mmCIF file of C-alpha atoms and ligand atoms in Angstrom:
data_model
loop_
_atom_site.group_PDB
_atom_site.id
_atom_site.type_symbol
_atom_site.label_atom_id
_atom_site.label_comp_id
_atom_site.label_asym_id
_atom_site.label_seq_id
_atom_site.Cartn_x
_atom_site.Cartn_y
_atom_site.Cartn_z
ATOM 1 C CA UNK A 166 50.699 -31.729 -19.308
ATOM 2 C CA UNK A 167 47.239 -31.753 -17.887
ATOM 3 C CA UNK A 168 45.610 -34.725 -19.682
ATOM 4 C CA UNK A 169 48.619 -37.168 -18.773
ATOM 5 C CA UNK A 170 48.217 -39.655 -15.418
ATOM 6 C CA UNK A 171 51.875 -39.402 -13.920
ATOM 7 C CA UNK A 172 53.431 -43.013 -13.013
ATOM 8 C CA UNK A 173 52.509 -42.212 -9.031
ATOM 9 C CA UNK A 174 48.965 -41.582 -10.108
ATOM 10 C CA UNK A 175 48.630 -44.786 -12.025
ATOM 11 C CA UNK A 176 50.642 -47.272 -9.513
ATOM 12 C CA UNK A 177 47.541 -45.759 -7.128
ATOM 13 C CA UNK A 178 45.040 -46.652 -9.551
ATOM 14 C CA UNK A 179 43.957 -43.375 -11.856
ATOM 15 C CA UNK A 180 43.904 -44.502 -15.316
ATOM 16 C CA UNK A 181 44.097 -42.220 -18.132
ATOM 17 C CA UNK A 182 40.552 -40.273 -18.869
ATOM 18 C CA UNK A 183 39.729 -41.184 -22.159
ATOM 19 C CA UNK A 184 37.993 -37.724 -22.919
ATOM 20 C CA UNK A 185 40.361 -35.696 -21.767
ATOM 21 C CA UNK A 186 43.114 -37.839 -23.964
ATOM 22 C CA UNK A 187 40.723 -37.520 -26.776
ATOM 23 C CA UNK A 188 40.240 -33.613 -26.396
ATOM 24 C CA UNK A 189 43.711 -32.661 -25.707
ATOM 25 C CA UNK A 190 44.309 -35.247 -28.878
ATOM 26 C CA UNK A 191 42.199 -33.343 -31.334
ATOM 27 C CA UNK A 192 43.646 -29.822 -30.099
ATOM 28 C CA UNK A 193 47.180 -30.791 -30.135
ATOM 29 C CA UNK A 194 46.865 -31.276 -34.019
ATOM 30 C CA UNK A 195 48.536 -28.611 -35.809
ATOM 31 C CA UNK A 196 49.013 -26.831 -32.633
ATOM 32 C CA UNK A 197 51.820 -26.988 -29.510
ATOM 33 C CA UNK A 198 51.265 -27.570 -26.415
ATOM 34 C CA UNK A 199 51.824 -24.143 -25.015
ATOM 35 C CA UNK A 200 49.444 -23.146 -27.252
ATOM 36 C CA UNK A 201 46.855 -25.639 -25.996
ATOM 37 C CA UNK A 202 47.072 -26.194 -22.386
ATOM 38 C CA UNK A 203 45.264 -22.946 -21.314
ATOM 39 C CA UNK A 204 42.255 -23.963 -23.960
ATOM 40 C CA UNK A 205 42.299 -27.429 -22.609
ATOM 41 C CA UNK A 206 42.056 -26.364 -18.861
ATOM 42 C CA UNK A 207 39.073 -24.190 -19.507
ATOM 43 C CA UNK A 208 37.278 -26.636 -21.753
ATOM 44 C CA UNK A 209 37.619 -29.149 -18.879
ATOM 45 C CA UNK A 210 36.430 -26.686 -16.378
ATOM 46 C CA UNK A 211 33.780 -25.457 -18.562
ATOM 47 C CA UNK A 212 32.643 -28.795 -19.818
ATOM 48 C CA UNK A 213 34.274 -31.564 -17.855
ATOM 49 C CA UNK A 214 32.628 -35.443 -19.252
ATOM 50 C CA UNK A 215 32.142 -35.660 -23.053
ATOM 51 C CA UNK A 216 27.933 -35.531 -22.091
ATOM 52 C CA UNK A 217 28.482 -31.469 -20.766
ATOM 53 C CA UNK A 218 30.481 -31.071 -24.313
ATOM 54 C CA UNK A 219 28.210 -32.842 -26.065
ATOM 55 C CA UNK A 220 24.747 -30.940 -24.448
ATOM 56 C CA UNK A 221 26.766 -27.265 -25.297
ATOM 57 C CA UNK A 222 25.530 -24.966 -27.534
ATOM 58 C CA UNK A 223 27.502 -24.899 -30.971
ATOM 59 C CA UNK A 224 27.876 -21.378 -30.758
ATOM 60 C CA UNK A 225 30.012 -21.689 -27.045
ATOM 61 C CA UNK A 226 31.721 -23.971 -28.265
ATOM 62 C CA UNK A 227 33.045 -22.384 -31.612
ATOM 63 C CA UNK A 228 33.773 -19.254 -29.237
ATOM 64 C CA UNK A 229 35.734 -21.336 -26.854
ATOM 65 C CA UNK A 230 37.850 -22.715 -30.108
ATOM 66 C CA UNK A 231 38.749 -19.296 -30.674
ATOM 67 C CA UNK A 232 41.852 -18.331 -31.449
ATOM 68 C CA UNK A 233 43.223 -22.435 -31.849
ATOM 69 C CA UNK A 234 42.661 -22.466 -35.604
ATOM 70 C CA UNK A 235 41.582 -25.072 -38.214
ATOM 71 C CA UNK A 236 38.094 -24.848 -37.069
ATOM 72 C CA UNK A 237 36.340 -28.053 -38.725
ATOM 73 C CA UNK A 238 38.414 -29.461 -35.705
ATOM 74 C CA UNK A 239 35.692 -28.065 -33.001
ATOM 75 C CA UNK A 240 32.985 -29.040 -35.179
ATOM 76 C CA UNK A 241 34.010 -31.823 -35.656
ATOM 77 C CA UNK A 242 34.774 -32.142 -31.789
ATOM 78 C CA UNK A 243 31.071 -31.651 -30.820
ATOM 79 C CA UNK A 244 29.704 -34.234 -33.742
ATOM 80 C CA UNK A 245 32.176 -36.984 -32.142
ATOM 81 C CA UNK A 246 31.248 -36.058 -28.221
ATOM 82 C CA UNK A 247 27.063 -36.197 -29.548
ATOM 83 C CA UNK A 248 28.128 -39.103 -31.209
ATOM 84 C CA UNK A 249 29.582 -40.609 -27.969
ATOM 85 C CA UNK A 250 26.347 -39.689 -26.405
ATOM 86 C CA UNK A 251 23.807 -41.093 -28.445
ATOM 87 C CA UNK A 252 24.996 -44.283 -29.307
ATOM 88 C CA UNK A 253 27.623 -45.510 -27.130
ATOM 89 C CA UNK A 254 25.809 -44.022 -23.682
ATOM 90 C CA UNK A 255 28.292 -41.270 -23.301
ATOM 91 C CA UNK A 256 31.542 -43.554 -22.838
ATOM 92 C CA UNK A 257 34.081 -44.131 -25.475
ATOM 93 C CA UNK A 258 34.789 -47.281 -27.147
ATOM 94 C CA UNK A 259 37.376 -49.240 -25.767
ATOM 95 C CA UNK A 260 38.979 -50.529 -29.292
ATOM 96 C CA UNK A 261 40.755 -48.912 -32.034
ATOM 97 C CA UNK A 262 38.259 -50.670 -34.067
ATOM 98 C CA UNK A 263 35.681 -48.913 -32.262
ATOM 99 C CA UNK A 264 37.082 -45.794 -32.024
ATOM 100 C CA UNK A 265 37.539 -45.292 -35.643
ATOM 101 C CA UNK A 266 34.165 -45.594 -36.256
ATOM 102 C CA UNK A 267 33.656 -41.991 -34.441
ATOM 103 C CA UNK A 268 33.440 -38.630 -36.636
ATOM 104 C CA UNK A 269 36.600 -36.664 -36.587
ATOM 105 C CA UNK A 270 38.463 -39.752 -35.267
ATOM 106 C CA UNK A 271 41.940 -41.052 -37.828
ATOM 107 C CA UNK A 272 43.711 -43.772 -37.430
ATOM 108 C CA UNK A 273 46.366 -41.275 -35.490
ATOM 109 C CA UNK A 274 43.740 -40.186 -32.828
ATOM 110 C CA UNK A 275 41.997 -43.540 -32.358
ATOM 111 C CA UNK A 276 45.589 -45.515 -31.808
ATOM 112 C CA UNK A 277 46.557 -42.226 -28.977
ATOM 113 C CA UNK A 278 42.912 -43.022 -26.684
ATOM 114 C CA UNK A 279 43.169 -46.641 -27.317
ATOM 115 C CA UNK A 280 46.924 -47.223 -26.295
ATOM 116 C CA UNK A 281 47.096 -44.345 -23.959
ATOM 117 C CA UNK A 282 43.678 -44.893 -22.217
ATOM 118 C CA UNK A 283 42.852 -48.342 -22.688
ATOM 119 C CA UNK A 284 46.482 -49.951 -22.937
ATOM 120 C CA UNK A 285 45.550 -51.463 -27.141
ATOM 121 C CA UNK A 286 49.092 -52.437 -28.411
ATOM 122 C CA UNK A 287 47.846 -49.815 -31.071
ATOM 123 C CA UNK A 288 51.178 -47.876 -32.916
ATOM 124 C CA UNK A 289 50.916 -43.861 -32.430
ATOM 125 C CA UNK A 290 52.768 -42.441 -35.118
ATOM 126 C CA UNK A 291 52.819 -38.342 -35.012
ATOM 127 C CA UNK A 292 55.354 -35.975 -35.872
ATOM 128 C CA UNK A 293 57.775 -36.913 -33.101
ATOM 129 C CA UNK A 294 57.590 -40.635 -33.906
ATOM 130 C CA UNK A 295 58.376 -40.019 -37.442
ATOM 131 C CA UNK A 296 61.350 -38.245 -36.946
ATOM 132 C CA UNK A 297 62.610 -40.859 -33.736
ATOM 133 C CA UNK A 298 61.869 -43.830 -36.896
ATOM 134 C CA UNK A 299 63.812 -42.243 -39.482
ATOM 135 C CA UNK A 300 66.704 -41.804 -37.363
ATOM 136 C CA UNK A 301 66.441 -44.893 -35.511
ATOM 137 C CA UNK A 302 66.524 -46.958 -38.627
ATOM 138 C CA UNK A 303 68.751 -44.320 -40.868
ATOM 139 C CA UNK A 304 65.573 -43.655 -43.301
ATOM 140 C CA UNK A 305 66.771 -41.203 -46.058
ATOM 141 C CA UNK A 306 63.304 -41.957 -48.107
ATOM 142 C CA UNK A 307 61.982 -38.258 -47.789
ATOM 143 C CA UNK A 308 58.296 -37.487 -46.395
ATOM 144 C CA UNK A 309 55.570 -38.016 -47.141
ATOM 145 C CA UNK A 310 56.669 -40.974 -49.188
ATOM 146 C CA UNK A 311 58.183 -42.247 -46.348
ATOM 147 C CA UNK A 312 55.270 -42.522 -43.974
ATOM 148 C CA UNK A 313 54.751 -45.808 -44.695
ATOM 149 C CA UNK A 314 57.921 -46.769 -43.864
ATOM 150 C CA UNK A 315 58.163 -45.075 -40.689
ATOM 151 C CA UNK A 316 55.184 -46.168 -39.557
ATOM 152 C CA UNK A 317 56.494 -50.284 -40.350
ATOM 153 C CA UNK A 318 59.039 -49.379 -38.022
ATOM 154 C CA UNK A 319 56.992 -47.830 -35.297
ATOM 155 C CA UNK A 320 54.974 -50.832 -35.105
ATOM 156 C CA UNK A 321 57.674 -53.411 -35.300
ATOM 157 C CA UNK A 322 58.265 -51.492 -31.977
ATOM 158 C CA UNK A 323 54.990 -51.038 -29.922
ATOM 159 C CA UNK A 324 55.247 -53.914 -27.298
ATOM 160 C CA UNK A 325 52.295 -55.839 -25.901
ATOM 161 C CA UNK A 326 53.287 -54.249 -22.395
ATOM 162 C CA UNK A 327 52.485 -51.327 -21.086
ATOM 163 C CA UNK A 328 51.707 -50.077 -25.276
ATOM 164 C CA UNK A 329 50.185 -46.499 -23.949
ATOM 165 C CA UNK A 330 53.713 -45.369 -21.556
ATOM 166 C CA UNK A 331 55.365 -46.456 -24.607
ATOM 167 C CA UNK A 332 53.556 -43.886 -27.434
ATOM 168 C CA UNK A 333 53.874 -41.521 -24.669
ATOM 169 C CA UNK A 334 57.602 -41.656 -24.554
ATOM 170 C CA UNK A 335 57.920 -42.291 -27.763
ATOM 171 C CA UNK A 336 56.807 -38.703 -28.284
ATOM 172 C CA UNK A 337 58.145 -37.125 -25.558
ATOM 173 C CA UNK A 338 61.587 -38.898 -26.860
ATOM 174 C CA UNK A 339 61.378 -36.854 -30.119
ATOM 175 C CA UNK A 340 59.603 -33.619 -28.522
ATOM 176 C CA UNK A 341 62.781 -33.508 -25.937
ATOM 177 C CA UNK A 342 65.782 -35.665 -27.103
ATOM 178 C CA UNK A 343 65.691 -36.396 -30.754
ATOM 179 C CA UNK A 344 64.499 -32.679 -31.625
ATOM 180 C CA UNK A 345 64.259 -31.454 -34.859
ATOM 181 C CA UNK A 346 67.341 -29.403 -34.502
ATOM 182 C CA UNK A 347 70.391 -30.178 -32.720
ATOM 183 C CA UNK A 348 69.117 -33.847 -31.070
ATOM 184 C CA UNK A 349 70.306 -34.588 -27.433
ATOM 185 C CA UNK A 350 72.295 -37.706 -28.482
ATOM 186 C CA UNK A 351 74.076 -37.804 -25.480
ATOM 187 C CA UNK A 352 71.039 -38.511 -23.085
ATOM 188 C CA UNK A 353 69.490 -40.442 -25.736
ATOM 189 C CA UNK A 354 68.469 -44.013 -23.695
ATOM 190 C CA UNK A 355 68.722 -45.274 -27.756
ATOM 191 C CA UNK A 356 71.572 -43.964 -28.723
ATOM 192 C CA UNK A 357 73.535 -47.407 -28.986
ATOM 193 C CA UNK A 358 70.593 -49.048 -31.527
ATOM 194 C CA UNK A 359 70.426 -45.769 -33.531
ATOM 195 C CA UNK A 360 71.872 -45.777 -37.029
ATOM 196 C CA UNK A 361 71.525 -42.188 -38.042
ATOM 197 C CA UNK A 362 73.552 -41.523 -34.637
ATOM 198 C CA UNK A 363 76.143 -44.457 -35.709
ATOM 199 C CA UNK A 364 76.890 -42.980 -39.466
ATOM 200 C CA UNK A 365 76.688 -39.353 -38.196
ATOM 201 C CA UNK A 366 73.560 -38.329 -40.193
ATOM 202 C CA UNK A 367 70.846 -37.695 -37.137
ATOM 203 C CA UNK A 368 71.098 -33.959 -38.152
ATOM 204 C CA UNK A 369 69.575 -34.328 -41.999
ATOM 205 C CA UNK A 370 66.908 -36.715 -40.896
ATOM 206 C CA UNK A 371 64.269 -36.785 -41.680
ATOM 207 C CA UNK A 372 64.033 -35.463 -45.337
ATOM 208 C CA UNK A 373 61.528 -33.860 -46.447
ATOM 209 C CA UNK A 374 60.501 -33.180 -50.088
ATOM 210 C CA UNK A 375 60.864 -29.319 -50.889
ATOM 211 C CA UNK A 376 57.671 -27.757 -50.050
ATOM 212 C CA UNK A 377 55.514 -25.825 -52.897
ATOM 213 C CA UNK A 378 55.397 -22.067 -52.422
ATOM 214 C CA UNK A 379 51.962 -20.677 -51.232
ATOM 215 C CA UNK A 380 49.688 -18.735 -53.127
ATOM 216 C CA UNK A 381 48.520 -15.101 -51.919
ATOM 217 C CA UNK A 382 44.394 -14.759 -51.823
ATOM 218 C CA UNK A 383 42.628 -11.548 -51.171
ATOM 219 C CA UNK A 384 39.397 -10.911 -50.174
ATOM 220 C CA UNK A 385 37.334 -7.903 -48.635
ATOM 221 C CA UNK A 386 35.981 -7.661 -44.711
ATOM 222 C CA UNK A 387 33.387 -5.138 -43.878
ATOM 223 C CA UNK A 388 33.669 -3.579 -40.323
ATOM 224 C CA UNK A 389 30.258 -2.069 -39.504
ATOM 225 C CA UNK A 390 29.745 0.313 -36.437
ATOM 226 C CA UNK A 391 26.414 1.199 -35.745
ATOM 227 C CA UNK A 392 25.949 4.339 -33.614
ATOM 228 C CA UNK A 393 24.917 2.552 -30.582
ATOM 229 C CA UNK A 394 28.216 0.362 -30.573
ATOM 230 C CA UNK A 395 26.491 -2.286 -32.055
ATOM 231 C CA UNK A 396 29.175 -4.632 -34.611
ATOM 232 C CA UNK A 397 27.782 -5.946 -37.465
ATOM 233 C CA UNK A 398 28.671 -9.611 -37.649
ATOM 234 C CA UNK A 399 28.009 -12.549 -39.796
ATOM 235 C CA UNK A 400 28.310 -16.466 -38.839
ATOM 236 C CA UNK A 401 30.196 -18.344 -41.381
ATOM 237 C CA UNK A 402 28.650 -21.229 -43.385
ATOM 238 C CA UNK A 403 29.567 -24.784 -41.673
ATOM 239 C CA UNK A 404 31.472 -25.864 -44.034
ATOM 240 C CA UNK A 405 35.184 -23.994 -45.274
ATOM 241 C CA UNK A 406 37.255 -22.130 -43.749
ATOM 242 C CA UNK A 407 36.577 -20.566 -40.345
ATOM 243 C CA UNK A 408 33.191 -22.646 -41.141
ATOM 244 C CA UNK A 409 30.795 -21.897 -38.246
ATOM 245 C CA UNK A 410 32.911 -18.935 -36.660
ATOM 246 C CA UNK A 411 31.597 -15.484 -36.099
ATOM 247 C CA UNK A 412 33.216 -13.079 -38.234
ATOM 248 C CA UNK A 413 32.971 -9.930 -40.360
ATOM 249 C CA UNK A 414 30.803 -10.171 -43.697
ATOM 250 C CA UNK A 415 33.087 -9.489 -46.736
ATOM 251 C CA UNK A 416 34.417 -11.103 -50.493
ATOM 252 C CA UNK A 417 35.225 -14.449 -51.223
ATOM 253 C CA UNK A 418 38.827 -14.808 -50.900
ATOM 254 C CA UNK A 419 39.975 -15.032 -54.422
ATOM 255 C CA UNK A 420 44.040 -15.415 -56.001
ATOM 256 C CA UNK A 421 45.409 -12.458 -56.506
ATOM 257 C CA UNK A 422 46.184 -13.093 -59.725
ATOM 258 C CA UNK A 423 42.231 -13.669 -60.731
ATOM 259 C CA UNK A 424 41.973 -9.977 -60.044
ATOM 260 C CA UNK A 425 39.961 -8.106 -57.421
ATOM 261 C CA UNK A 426 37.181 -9.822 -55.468
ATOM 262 C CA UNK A 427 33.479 -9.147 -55.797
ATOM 263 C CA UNK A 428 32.878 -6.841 -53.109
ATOM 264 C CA UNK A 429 28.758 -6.854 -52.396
ATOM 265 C CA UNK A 430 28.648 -4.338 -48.949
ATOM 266 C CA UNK A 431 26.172 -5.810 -46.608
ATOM 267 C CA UNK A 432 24.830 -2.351 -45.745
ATOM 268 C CA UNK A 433 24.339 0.814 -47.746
ATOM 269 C CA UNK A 434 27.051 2.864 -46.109
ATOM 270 C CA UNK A 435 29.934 5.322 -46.624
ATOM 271 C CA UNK A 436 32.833 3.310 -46.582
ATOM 272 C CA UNK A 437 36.478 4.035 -45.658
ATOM 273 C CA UNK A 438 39.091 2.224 -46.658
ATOM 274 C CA UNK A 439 41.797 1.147 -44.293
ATOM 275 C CA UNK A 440 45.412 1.509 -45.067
ATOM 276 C CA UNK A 441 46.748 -1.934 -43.583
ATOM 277 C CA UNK A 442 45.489 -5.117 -44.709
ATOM 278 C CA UNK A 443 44.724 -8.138 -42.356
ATOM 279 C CA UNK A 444 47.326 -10.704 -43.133
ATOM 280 C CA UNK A 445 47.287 -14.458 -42.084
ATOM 281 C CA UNK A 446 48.449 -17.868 -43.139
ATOM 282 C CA UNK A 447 46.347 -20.308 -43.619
ATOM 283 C CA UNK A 448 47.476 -24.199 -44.315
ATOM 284 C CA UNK A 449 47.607 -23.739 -48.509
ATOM 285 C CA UNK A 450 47.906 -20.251 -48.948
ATOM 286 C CA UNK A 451 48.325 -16.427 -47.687
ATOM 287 C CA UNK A 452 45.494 -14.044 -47.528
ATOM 288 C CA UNK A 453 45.687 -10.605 -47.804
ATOM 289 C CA UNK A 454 42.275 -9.011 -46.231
ATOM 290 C CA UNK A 455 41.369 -5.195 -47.155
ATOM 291 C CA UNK A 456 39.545 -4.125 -44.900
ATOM 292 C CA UNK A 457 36.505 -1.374 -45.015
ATOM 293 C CA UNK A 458 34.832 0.567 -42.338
ATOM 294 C CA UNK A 459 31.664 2.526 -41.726
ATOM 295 C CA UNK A 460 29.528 4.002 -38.935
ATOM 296 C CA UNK A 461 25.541 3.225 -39.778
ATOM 297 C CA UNK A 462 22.523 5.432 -37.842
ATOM 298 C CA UNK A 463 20.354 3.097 -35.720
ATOM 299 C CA UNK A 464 17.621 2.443 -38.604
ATOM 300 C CA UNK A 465 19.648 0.866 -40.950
ATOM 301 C CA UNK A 466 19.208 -1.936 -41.914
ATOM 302 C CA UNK A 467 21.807 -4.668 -43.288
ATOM 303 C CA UNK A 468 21.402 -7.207 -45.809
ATOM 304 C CA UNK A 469 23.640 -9.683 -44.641
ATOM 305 C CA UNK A 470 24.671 -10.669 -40.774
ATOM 306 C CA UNK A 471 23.419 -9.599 -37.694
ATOM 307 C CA UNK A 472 24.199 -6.613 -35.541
ATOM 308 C CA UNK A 473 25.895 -7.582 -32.075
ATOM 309 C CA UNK A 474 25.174 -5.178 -28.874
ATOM 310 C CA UNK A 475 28.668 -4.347 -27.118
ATOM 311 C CA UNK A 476 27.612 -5.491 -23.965
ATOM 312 C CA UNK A 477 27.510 -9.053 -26.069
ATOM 313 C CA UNK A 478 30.500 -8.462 -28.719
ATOM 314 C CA UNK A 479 33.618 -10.404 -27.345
ATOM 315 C CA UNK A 480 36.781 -10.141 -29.608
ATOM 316 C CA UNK A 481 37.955 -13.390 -27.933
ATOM 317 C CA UNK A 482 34.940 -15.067 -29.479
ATOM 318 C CA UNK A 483 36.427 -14.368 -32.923
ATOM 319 C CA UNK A 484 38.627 -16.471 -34.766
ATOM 320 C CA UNK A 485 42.318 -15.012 -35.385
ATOM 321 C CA UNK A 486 42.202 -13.406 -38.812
ATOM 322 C CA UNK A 487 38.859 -11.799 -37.705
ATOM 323 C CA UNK A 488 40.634 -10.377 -34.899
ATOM 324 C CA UNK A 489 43.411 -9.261 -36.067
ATOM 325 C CA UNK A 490 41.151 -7.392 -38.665
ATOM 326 C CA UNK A 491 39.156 -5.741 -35.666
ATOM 327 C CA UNK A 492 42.712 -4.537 -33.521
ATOM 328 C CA UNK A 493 43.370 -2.816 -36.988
ATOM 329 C CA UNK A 494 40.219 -1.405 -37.351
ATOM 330 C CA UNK A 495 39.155 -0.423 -33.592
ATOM 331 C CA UNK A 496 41.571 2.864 -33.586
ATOM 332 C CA UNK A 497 39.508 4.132 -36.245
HETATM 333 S S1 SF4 B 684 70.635 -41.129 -30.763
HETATM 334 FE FE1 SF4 B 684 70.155 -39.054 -31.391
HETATM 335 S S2 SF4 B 684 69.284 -39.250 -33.434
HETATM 336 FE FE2 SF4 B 684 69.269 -41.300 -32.518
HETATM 337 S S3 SF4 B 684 67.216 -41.465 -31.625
HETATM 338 FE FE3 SF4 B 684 68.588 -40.709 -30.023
HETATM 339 S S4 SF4 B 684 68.425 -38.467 -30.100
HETATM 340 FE FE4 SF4 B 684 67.567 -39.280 -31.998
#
């Protein structure tokens, strides 16, 4: 992984970046890793000390975020690194204490930089660790209730020495070994001290209380050609979903059981409607997106959104549902 300092590196002396723990921290929630390494190597390139993220536009940086999801995390990402800036002279606090004070920084993210970069006996408890904890200690209290518990455990664990290898293998223990399916108990270095290995139960842990079915929204998007090439595109209020990402002006996203959306067109047009809907998943519910199309004459003039020249419109730059509603709409 590209924001870890390998044991070589660190007996020569590199310690652990705390920005690049920090960044590759915030990215990594709700995403994997494949997912993330190519987006962390090109933020790095692109902006490589938390001053360069923190002097970037907001607009490059919600384009860069493109395509990673839950969006108030880049926001969020660029309040923290201006943060860092302007009253801590651009370096992070050393302290979990300190750390927490940031925007956009839990109690998850600030234990991660302070054990992993500054060695803090702090207790690291993700997804991994939770799972490692249950077993470890034969924990059949299902989550979330049990998150207290687990955590207990993970911090009757963290050692004074050497606290930041620790979370790291901790993780890597449950993102390798003790995986959700089908653990490696046979390479397991704690097989011997595990209960849920000892009474045969690693396989059910942990539980998990049954998980309430999503609801469907729907909602409207607008895809406006204009006969120069020109897209018509709208930036999303700050804060909500998507909040701050380009995208195409449409509904509110409503439940499909409230009825149909109210659909105000942000041009006078003649609209076509599209026979596939954009679909996506979002964390509390499915959207359906209908999606409508027109081509506008140069003098038009919307009432909502800007147009964008082709030469500056890059799909990339959009967020996935926005996308996905553009691949349907551009063989049309
Ligand atoms: S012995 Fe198996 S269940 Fe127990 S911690 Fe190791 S991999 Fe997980």
């Amino acid at each position: 992984m590209p924001w870890r300092v390998g044991p070589a590196a660190r007996k020569a002396g590199m310690r652990p970046d705390p920005y690049r723990i920090w960044l590759s921290e915030v990215m990594l929630q709700q995403t994997t890793v494949a997912a993330v390494k190519s987006y962390f190597e090109a933020f790095t390139a692109r902006w490589p000390t938390v001053s360069d993220l923190a002097g970037a536009a907001d607009a490059d940086v919600m384009a860069a975020w493109a395509g990673l999801g839950y969006y108030a995390r880049a926001r969020n990402l660029l309040k923290c690194a201006r943060a860092v800036v302007a009253d801590h002279d651009g370096v992070f606090p050393d302290s979990y204490d300190g750390l927490l004070t940031l925007p956009g920084i839990g109690p998850y993210t600030a234990a991660a930089i302070a054990a992993i970069a500054y060695d803090e006996a702090a207790t690291v408890v993700d997804g991994n660790v939770e799972r490692v904890m249950a077993r470890l200690h034969d924990e059949h209290t299902p989550l979330p209730q049990s998150k207290p518990i687990l955590t207990r455990h993970a911090e009757t664990l963290t050692p004074e020495a050497r606290p930041g290898d620790y979370a790291q293998a901790v993780m890597d223990l449950g993102a390798t070994i003790c995986t959700p399916k089908r653990p490696a108990c046979g390479l397991c270095p704690w097989r011997e001290a595990c209960a849920a290995w000892a009474a045969g139960t690693q396989a059910e842990l942990p539980k998990k209380a049954p998980k309430k079915k999503k609801p469907v929204r729907f909602g409207i998007a607008y895809l406006v050609r204009r006969v120069d090439g020109a897209w018509l595109l709208e930036r999303r209020p700050d804060s909500g979903l998507l909040g701050g990402m380009l995208g195409w002006p449409g509904s509110d996203w409503i439940d499909v059981t409230a009825g149909t959306p109210e659909a105000a067109p942000p041009i006078r047009a003649e609209w076509k409607t599209l026979p596939d809907e954009a679909r996506h998943t979002f964390t509390h519910f499915h959207l359906r997106l209908g999606l409508r199309t027109a081509l506008v004459p140069m003098e038009r003039v919307p009432e909502r959104g800007e147009f964008v020249a082709p030469e500056d419109f890059r799909p990339a730059d959009l967020p996935t549902l926005m996308r996905k509603a553009f691949d349907l709409a551009r063989p049309r």
